[in-house]
CSV table of N, CA and C in Angstrom, one decimal:
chain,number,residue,atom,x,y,z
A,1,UNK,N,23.6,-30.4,-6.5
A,1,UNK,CA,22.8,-30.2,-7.7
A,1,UNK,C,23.6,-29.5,-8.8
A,2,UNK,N,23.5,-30.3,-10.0
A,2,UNK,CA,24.6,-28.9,-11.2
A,2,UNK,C,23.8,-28.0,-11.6
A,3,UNK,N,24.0,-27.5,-12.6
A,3,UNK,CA,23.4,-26.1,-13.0
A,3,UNK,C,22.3,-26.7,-13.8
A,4,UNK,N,22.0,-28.1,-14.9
A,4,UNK,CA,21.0,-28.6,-15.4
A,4,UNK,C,20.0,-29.2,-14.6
A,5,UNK,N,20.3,-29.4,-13.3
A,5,UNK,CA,19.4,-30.0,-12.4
A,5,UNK,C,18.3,-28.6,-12.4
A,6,UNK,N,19.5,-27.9,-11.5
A,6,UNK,CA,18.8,-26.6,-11.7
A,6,UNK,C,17.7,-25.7,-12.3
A,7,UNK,N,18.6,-25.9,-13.5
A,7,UNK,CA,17.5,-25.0,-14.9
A,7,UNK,C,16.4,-25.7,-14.6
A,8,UNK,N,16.5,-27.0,-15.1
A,8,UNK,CA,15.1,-28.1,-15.3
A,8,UNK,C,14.6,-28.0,-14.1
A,9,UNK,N,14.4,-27.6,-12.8
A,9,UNK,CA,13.6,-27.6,-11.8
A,9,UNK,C,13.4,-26.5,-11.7
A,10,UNK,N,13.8,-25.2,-12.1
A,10,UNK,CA,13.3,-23.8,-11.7
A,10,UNK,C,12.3,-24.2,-13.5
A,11,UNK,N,12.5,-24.3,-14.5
A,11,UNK,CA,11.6,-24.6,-15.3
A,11,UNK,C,10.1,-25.4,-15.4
A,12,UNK,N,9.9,-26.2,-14.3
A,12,UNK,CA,9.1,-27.5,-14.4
A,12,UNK,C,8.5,-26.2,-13.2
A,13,UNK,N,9.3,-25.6,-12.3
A,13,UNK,CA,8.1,-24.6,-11.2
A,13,UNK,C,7.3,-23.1,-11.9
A,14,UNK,N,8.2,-23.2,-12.6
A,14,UNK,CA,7.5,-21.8,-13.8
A,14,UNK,C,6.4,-22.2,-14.9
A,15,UNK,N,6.7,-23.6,-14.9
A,15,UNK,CA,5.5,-23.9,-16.1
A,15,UNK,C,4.5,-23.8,-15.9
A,16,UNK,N,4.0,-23.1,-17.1
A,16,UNK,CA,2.4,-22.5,-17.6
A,16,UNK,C,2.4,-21.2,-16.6
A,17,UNK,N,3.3,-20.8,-15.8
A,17,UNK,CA,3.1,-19.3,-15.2
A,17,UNK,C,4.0,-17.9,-16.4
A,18,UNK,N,3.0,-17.0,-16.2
A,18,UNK,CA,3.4,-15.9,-17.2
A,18,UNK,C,4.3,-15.3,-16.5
A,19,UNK,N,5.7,-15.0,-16.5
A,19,UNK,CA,6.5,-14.4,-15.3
A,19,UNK,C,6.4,-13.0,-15.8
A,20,UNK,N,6.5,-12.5,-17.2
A,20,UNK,CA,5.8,-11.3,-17.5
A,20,UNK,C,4.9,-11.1,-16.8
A,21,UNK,N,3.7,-11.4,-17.0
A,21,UNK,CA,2.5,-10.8,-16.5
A,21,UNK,C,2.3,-10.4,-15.0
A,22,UNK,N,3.4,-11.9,-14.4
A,22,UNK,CA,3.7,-11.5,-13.0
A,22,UNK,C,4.3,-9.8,-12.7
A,23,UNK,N,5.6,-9.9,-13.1
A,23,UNK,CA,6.6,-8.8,-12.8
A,23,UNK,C,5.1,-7.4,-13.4
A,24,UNK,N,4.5,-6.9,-14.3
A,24,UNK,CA,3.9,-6.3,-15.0
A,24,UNK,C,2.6,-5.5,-13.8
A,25,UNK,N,2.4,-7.2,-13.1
A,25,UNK,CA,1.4,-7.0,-12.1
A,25,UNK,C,2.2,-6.2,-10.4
A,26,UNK,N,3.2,-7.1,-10.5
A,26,UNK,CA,3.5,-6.2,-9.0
A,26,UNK,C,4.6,-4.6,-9.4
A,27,UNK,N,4.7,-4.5,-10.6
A,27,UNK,CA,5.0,-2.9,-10.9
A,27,UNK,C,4.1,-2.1,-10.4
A,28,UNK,N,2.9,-2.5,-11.3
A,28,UNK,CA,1.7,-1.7,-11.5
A,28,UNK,C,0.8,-1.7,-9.8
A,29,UNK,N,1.3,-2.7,-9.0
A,29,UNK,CA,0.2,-2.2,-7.5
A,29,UNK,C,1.7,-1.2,-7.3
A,30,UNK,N,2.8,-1.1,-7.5
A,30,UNK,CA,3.7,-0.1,-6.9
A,30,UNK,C,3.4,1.2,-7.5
A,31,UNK,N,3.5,1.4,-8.9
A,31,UNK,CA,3.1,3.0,-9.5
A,31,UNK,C,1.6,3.1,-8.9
A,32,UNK,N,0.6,2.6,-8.4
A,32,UNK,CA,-0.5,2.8,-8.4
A,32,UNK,C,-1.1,3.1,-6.7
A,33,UNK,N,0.1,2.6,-5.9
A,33,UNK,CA,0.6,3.3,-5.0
A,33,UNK,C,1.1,4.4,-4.7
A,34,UNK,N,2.0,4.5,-5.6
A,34,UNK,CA,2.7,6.0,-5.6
A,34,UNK,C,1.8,6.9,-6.3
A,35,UNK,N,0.9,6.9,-7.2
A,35,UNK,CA,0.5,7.5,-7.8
A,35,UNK,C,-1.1,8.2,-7.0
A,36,UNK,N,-1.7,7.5,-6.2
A,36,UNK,CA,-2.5,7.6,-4.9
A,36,UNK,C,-2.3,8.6,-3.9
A,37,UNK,N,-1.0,8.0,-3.1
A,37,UNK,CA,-0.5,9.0,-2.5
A,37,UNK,C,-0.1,10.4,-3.2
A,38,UNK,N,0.5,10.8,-3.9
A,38,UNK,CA,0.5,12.2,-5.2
A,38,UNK,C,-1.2,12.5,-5.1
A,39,UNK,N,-1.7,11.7,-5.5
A,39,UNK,CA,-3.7,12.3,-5.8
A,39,UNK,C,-4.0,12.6,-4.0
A,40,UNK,N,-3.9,11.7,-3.2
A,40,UNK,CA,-4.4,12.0,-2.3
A,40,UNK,C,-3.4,13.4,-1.7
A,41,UNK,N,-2.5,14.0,-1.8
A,41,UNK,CA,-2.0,15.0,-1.5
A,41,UNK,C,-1.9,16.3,-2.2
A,42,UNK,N,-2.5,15.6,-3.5
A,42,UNK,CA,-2.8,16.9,-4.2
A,42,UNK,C,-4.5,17.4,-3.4
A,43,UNK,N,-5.5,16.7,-3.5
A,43,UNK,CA,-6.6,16.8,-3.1
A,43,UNK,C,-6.5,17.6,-2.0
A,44,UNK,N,-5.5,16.9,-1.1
A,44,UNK,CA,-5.8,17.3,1.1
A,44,UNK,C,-5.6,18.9,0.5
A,45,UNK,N,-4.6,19.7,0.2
A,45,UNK,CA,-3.8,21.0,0.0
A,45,UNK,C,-4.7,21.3,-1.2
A,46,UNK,N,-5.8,21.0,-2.1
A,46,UNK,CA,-6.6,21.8,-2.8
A,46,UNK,C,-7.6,22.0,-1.6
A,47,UNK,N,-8.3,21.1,-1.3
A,47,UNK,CA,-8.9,21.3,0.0
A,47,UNK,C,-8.9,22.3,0.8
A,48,UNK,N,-7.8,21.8,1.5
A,48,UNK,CA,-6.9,23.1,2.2
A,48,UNK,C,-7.1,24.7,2.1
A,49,UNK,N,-6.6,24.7,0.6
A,49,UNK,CA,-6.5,26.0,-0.3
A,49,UNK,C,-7.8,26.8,-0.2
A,50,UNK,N,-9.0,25.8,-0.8
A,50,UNK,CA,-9.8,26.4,-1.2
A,50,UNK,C,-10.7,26.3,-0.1
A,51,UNK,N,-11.1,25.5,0.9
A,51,UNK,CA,-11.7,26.0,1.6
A,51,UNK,C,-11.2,26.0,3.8
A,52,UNK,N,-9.8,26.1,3.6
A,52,UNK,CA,-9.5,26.8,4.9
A,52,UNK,C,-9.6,25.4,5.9
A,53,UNK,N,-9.9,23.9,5.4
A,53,UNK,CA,-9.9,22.7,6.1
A,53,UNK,C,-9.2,22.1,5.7
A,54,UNK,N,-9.4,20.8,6.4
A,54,UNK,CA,-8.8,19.7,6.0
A,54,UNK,C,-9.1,18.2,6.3
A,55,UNK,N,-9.1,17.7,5.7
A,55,UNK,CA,-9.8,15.7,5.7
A,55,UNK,C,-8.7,14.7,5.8
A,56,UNK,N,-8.7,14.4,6.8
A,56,UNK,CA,-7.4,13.0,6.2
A,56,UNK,C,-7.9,11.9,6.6
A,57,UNK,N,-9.3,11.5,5.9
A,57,UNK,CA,-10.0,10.1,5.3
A,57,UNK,C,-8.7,9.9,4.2
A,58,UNK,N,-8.6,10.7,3.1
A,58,UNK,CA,-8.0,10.3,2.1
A,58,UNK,C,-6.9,9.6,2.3
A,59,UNK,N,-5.7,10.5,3.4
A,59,UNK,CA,-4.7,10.1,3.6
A,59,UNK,C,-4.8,8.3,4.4
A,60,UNK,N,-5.7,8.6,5.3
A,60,UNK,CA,-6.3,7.0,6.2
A,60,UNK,C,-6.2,6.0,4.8
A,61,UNK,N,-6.8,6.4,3.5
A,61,UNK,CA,-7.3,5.2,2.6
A,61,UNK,C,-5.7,4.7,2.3
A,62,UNK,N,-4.9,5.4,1.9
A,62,UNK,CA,-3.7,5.2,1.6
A,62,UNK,C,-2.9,4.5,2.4
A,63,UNK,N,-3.2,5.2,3.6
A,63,UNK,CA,-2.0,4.4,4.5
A,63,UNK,C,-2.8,2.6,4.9
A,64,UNK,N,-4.1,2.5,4.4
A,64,UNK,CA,-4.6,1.1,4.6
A,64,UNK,C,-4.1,0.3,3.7
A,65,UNK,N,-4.3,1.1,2.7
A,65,UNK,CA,-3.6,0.6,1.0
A,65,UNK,C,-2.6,0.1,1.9
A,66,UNK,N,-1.5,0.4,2.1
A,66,UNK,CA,0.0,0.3,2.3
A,66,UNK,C,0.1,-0.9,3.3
A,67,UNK,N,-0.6,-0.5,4.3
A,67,UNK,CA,-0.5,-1.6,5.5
A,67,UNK,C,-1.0,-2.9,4.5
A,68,UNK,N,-2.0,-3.2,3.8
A,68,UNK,CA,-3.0,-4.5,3.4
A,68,UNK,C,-1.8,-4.8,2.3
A,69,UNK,N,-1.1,-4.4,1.9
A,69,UNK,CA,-0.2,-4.5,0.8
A,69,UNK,C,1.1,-5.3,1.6
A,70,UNK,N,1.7,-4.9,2.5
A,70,UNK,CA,2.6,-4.8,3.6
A,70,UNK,C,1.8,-6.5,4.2
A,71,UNK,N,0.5,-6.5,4.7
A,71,UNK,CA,0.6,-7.5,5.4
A,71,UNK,C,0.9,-8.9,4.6
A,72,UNK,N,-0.2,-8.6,3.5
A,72,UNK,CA,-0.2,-9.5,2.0
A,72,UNK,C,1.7,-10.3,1.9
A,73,UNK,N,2.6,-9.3,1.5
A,73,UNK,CA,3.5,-9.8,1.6
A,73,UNK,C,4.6,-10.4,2.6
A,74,UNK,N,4.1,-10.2,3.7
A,74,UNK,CA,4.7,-10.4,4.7
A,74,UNK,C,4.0,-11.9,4.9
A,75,UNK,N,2.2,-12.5,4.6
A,75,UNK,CA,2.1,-13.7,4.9
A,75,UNK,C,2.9,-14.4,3.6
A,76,UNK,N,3.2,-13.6,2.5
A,76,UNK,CA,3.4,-14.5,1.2
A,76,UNK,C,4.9,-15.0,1.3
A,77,UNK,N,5.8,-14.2,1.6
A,77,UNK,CA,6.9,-14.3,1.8
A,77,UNK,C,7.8,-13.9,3.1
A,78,UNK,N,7.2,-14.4,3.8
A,78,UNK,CA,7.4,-14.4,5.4
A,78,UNK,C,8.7,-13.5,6.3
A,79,UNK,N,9.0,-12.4,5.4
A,79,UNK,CA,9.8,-11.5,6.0
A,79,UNK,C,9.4,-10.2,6.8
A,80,UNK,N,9.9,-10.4,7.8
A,80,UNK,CA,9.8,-9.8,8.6
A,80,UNK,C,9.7,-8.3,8.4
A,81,UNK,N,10.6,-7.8,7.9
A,81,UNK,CA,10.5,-6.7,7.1
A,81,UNK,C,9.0,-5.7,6.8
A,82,UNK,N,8.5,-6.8,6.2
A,82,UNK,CA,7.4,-6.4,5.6
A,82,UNK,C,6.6,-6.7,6.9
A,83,UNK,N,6.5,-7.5,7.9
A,83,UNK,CA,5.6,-7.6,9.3
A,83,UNK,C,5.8,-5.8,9.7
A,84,UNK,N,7.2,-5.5,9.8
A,84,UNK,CA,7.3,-4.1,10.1
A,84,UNK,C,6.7,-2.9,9.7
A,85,UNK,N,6.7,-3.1,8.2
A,85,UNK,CA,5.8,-1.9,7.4
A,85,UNK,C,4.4,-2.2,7.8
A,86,UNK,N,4.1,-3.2,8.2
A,86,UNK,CA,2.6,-3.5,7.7
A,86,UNK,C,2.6,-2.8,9.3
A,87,UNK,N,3.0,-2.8,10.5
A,87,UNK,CA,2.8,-2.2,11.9
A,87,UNK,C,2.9,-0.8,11.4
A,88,UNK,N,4.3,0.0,11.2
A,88,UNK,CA,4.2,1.3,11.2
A,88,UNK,C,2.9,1.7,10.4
A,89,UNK,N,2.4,1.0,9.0
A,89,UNK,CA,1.3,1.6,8.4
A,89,UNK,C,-0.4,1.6,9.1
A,90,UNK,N,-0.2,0.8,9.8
A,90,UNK,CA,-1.2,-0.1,10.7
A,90,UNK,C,-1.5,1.5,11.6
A,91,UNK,N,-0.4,1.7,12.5
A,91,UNK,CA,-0.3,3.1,12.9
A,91,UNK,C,-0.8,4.1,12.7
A,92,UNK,N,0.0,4.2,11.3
A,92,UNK,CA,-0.4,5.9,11.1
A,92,UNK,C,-1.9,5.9,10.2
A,93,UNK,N,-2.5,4.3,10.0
A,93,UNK,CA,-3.7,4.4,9.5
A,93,UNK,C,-4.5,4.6,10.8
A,94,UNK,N,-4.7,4.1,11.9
A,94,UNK,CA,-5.5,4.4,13.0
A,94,UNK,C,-5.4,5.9,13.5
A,95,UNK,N,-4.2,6.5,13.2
A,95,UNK,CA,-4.7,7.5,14.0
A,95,UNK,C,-4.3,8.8,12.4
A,96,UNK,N,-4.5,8.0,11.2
A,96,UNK,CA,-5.1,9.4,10.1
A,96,UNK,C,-6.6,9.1,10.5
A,97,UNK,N,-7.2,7.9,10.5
A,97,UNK,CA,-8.6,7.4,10.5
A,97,UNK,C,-9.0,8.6,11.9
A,98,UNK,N,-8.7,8.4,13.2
A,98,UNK,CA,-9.0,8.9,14.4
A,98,UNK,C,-9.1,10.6,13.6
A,99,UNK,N,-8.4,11.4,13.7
A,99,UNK,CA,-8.2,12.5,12.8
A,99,UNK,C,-9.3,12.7,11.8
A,100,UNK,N,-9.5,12.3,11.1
A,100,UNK,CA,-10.5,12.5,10.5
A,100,UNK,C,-12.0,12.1,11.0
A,101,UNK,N,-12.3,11.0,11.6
A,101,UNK,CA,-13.4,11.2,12.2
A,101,UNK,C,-13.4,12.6,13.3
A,102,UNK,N,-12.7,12.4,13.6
A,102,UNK,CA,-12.7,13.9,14.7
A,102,UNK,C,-13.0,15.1,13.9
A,103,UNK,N,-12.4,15.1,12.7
A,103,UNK,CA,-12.7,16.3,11.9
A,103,UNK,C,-14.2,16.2,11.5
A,104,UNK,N,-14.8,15.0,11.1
A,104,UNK,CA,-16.0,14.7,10.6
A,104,UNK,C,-17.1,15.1,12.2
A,105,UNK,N,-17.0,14.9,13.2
A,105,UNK,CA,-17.3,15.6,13.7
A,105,UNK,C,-17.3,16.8,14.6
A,106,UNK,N,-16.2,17.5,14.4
A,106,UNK,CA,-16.5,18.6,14.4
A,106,UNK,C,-16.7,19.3,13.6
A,107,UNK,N,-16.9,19.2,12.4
A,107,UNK,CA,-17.8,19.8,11.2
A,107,UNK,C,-19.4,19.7,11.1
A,108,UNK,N,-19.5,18.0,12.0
A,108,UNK,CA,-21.0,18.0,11.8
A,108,UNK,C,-22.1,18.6,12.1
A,109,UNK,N,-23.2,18.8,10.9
A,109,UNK,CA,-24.0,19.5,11.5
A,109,UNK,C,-25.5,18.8,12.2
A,110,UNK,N,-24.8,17.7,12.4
A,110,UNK,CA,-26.1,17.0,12.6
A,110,UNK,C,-25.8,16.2,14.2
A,111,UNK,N,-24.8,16.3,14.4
A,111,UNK,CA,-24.4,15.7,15.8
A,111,UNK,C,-24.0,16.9,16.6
């Protein structure tokens, strides 16, 4: 294939797709990732601070974030890699989730 075969077939696969919008959209699930984890760690340590506990629901929401993100690309683009993240995150979501139910009940005052 020469380089005009080329062009004209990566062009006829891009047609009518916004590759802006694309690139724009998978920035924005990354800053919005990172920006989560920062909120969710600012919260746990205000928490913390001000009243002597601690919850890691929040931390669990994030690390699901990460795994569902992780798995997504790993069916999309079938690298293994990303099977990997999506396990370690898979992980440390089960047992922030475990952790915080345990905290939820031993706080409870109803159970």
């Amino acid at each position: 294939m020469n380089k005009e075969e080329i062009l004209a077939k990566a062009q006829k696969e891009n047609k009518g797709k916004d590759i802006e919008k694309d690139e724009a959209d998978t920035k924005s699930g990354a800053i919005a990732t990172v920006v989560s984890a920062i909120y969710a760690g600012i919260m746990f340590f205000i928490e913390l601070f001000l009243t002597d506990t601690y919850n890691f629901s929040l931390w669990a929401a994030v690390t699901v974030m990460n795994t569902v993100i992780n798995i997504y690309m790993f069916i999309r683009l079938k690298k293994k890699t990303y099977l990997f993240a999506a396990i370690v995150w898979a992980l440390w979501s089960v047992g922030l989730t475990i952790m915080a139910i345990s905290g939820f009940v031993s706080e409870s005052t109803v159970l």
